[in-house]
Short mmCIF file of C-alpha atoms and ligand atoms in Angstrom, two decimals:
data_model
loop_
_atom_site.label_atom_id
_atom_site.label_comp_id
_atom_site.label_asym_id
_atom_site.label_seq_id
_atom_site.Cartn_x
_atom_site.Cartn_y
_atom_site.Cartn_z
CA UNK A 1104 -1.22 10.37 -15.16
CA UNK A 1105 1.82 12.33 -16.43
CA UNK A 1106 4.65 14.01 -15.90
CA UNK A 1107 3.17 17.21 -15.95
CA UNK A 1108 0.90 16.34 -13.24
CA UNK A 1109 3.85 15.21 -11.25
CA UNK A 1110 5.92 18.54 -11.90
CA UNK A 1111 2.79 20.73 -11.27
CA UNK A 1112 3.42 19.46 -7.82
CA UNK A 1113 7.59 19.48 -6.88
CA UNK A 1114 9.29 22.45 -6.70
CA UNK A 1115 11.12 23.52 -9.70
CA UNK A 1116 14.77 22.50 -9.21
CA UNK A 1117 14.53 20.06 -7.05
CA UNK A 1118 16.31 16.98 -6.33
CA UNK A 1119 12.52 15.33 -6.73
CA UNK A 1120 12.18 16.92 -9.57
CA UNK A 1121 15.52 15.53 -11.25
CA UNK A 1122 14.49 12.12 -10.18
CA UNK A 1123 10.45 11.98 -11.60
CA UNK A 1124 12.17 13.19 -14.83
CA UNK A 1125 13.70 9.53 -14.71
CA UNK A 1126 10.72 8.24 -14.43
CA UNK A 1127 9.90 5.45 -17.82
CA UNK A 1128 5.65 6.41 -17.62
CA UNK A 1129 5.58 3.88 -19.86
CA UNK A 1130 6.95 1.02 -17.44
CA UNK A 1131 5.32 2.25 -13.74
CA UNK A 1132 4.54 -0.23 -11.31
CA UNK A 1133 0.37 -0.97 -11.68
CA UNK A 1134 -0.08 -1.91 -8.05
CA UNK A 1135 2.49 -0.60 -5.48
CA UNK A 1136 2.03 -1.85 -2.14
CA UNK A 1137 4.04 -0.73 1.11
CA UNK A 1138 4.29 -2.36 4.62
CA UNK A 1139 4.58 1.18 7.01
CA UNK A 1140 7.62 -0.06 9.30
CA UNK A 1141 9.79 2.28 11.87
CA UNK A 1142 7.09 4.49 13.84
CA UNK A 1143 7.75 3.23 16.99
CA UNK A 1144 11.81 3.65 16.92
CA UNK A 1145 11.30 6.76 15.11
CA UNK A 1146 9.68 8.03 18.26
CA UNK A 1147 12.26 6.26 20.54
CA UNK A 1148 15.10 8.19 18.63
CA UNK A 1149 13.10 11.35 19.74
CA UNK A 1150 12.53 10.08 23.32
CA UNK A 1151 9.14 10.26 22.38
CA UNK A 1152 6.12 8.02 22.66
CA UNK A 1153 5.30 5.36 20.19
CA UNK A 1154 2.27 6.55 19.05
CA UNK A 1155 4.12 10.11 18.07
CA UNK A 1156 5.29 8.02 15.54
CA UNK A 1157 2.37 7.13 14.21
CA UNK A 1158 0.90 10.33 14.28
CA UNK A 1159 4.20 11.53 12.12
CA UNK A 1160 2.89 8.77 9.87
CA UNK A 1161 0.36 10.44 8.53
CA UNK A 1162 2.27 13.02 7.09
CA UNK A 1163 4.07 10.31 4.87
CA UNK A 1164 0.48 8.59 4.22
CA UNK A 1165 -0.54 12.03 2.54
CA UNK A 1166 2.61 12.29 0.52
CA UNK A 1167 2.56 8.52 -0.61
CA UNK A 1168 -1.31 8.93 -1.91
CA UNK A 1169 -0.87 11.65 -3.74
CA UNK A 1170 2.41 10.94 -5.32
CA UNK A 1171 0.86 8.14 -6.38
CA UNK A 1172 -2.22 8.99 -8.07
CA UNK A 1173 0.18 11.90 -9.86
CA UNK A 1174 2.38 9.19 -10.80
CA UNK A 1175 -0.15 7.52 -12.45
CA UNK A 1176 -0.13 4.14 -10.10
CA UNK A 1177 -2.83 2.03 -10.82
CA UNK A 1178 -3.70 0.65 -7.50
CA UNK A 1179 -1.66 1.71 -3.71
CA UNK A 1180 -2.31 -0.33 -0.74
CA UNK A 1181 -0.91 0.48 2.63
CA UNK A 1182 -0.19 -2.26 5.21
CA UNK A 1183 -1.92 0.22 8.44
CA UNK A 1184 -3.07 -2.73 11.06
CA UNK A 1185 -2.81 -6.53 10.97
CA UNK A 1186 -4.34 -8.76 12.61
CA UNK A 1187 -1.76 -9.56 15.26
CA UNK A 1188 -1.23 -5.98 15.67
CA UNK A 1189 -3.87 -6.46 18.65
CA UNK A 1190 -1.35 -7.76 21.09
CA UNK A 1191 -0.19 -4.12 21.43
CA UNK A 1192 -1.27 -1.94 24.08
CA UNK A 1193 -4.96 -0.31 24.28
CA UNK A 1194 -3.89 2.86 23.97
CA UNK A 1195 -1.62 2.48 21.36
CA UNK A 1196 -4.62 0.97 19.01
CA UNK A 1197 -7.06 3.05 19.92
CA UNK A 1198 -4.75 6.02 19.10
CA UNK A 1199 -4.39 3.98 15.39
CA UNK A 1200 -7.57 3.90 15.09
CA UNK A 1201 -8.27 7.54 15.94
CA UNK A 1202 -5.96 8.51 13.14
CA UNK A 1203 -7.71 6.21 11.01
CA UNK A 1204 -10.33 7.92 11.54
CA UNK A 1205 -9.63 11.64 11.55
CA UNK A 1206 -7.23 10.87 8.45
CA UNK A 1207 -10.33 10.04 6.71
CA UNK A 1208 -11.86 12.80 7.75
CA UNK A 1209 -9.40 15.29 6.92
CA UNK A 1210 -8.45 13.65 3.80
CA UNK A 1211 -11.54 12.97 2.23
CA UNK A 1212 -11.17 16.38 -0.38
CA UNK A 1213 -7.96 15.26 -0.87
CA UNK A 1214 -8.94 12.33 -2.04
CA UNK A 1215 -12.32 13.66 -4.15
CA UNK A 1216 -9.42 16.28 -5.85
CA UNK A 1217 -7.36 13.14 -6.74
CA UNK A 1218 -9.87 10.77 -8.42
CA UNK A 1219 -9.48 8.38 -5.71
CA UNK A 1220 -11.54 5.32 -4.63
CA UNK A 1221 -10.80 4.63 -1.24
CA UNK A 1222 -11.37 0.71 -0.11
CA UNK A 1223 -10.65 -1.56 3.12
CA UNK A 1224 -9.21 -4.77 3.05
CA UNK A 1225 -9.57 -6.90 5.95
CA UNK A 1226 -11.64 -7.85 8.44
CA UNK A 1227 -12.95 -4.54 8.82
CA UNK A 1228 -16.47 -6.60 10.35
CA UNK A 1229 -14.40 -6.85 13.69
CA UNK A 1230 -13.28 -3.12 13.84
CA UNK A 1231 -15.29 -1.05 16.46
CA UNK A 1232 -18.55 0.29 14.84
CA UNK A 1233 -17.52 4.17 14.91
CA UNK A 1234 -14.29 2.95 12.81
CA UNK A 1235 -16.36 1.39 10.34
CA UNK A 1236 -18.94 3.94 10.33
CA UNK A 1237 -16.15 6.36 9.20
CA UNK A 1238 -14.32 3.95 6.71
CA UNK A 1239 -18.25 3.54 5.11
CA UNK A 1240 -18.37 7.31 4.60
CA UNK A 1241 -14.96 7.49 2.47
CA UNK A 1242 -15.60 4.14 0.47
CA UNK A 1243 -19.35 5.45 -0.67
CA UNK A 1244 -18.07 9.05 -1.20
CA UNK A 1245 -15.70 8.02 -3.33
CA UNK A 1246 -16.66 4.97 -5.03
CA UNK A 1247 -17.82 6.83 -7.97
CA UNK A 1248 -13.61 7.78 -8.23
CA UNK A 1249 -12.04 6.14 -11.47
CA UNK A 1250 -8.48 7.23 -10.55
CA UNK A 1251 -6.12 5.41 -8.62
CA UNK A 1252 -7.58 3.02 -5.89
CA UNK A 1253 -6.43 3.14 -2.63
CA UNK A 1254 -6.65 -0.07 -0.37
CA UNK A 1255 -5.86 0.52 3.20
CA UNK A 1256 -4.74 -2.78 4.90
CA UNK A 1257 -6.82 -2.98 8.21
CA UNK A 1258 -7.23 -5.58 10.87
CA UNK A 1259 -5.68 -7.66 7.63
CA UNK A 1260 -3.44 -10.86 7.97
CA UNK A 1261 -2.23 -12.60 4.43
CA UNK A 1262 -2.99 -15.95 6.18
CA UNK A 1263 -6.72 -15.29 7.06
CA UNK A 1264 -8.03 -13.96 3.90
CA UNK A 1265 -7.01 -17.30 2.77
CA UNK A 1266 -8.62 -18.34 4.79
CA UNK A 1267 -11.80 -17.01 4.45
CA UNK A 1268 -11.77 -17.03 0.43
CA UNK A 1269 -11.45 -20.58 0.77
CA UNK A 1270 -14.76 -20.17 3.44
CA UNK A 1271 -16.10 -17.99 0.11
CA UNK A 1272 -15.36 -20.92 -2.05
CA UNK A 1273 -17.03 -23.53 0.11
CA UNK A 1274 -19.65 -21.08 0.93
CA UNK A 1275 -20.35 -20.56 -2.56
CA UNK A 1276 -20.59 -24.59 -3.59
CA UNK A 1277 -17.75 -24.26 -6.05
CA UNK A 1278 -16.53 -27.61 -7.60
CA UNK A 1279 -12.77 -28.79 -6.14
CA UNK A 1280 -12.50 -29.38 -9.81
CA UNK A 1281 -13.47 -26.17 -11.05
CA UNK A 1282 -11.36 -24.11 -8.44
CA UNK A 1283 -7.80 -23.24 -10.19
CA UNK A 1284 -5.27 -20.07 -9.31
CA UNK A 1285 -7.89 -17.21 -11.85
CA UNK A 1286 -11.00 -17.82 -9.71
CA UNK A 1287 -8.99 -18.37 -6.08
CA UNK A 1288 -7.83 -15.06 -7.06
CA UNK A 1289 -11.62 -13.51 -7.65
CA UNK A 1290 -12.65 -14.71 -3.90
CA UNK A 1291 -9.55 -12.39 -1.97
CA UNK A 1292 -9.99 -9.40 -0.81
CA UNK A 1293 -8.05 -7.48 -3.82
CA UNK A 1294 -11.03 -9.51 -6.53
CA UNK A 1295 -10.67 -7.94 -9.63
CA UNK A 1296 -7.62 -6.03 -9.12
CA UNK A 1297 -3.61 -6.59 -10.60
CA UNK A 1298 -1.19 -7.95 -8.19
CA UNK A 1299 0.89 -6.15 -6.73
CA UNK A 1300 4.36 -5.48 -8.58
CA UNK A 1301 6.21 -3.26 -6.33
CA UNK A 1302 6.49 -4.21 -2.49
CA UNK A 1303 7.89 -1.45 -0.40
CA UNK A 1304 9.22 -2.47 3.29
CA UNK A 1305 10.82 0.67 5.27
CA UNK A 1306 12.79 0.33 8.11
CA UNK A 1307 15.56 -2.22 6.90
CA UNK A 1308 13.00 -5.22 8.12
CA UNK A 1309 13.41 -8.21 5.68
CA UNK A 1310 10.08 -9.39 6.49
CA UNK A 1311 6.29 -9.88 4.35
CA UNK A 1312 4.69 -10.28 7.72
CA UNK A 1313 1.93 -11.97 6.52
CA UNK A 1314 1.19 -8.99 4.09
CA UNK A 1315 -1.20 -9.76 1.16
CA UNK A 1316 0.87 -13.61 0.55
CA UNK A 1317 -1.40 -14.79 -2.18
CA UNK A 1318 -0.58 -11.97 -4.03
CA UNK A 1319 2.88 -10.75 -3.83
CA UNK A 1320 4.25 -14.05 -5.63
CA UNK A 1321 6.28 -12.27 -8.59
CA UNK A 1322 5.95 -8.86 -6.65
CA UNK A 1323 9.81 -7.15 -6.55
CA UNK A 1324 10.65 -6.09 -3.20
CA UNK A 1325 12.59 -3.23 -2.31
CA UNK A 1326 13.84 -2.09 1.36
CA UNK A 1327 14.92 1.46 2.46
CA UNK A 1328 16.13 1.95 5.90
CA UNK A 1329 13.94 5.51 6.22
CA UNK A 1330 11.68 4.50 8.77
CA UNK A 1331 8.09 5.15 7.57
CA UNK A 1332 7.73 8.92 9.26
CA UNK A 1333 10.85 9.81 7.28
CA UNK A 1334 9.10 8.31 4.10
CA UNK A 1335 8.51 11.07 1.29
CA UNK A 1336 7.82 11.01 -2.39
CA UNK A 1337 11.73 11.56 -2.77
CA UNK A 1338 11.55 7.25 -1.55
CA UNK A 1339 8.57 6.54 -3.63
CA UNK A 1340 10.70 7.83 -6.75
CA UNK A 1341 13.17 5.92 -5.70
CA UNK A 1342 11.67 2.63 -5.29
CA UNK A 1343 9.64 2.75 -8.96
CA UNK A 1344 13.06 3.74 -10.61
CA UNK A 1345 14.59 0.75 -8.76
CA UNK A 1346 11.98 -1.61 -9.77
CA UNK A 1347 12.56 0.24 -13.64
CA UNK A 1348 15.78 -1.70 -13.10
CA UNK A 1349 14.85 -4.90 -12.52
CA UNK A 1350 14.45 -8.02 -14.66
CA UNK A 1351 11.45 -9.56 -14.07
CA UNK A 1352 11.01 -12.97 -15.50
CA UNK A 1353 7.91 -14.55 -13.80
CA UNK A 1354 10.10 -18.35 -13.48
CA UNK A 1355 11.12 -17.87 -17.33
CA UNK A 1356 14.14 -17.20 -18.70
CA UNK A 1357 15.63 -13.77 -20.10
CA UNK A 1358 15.66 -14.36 -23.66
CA UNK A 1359 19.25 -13.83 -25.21
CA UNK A 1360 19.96 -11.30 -27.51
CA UNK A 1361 21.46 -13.85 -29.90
CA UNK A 1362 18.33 -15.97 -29.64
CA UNK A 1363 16.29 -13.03 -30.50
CA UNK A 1364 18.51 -12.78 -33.62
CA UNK A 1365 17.43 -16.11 -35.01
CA UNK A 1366 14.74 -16.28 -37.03
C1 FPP B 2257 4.55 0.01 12.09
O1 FPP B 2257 5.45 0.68 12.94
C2 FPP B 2257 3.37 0.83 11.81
C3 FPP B 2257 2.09 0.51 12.16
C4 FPP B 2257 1.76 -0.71 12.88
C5 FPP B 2257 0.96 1.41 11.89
C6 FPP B 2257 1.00 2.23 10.65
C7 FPP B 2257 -0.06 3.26 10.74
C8 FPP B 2257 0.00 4.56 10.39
C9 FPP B 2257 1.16 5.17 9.72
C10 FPP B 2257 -1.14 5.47 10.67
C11 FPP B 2257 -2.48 5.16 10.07
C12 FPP B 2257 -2.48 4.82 8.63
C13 FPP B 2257 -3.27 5.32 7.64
C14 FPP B 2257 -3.27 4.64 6.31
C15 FPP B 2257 -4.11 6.52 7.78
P1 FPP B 2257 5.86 0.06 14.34
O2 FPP B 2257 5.01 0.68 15.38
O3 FPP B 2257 5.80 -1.43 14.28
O4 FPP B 2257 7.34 0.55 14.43
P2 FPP B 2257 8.59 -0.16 15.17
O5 FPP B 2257 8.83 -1.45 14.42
O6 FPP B 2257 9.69 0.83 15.00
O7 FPP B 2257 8.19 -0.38 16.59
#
């Protein structure tokens, strides 16, 4: 997208406004993807329950997918529920889930407006069938979207899609000797699409927590202390000019200027 399409949407004067105008469009991040950390101790600071929290996730969900589409972001993927995130009370997952659900729900226009494809990545198989009933309904109303696509990370563990693309591979009869890094790649979850170049943690946590492993090998990571309900698209600017910043040199060296000189 543009610029314009960012402005059309911060109010004039700003400090949002001062910071997309940093923005290099030519240098954005393809694939941004962000583990949501802080909901419960946002809550706790309130004296509030943990799954307030959550719920005051959703308003930072909305502002993150749309900031990023307008930004121009290639691919988005939000870390929502791993697969260890089971060990937490009943009522606290089946409150996720029923956000899950009515955020799809409520979001859905938002979404057609956008040009976004909506996809799961996970284990989504195990989820309860009225969760996956609803999560079918967004991917096949907008899978004919050629915007920005939005992966939302659910019952998802780095470590078991592994896992099962090496089940995929073996499945599949693929040679040992004709399995290298390109077609491991094709067999995850995220086939087809760029690694992800930008890896957003909130809440100060120095942790991947088993978040999409395969692919965040060269990924720059950047940490903010907001916790996740605090998140806005104020952070989101933040975090691409941050990673504007950076050097990235894949294991190579940064070629010196007085080696570019020689010819
Ligand atoms: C981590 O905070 C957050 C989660 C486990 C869930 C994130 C889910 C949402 C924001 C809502 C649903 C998402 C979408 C995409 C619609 P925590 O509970 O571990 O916080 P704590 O570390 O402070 O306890």
């Amino acid at each position: 997208m543009s610029l314009e399409q960012l402005l059309a949407w911060i109010p004039p004067g700003s400090p949002d406004e001062a910071l997309a105008r940093r923005i290099n469009f030519d240098q954005l991040p393809s694939h941004v993807a962000i583990i949501m950390d802080g909901n419960g101790r946002w809550a706790a600071q309130r004296h509030l329950p943990r799954v307030e929290g959550h719920r005051a996730g959703i308003d930072s969900v909305r502002d993150v997918v749309e900031t990023s589409a307008r930004l121009g972001i290639d691919v988005l993927t939000l870390y929502a529920f791993s697969v260890e995130n089971w060990k937490r009370p009943r009522a606290e997952i089946n409150t996720l889930m029923t956000l899950l659900k009515r955020y799809i729900r409520l979001e859905l226009s938002t979404l057609l407006k956008n040009n976004i494809r909506f996809q799961v990545i996970g284990r989504s198989e195990e989820l309860a069938p009225d969760v996956q009933r609803e999560l079918e309904i967004g991917i096949r109303q907008t899978a004919a979207n050629t915007g920005m696509l939005f992966n939302i990370a659910l019952n998802y563990g780095g470590r078991s899609e592994i896992v099962d693309a090496a089940r995929r591979a073996i499945a599949s009869g693929i040679a040992a000797a004709d399995l290298d890094e390109r077609r491991f790649s094709e067999l995850l979850y995220t086939a087809r699409q760029p690694d992800p170049d930008l890896l957003i943690r909130t809440s100060g946590e120095m942790r991947v927590s088993n978040f999409l492993l395969w692919q965040i090998a060269y990924a720059e990571i950047w940490v903010t202390e907001t916790l996740w309900p605090d998140f806005r698209r104020r952070h989101l600017l933040e975090a691409v000019l941050a990673y504007q910043k950076r050097d990235r040199r894949y294991g190579g060296i940064k070629p010196s200027p007085v080696a570019l000189s020689i010819k």
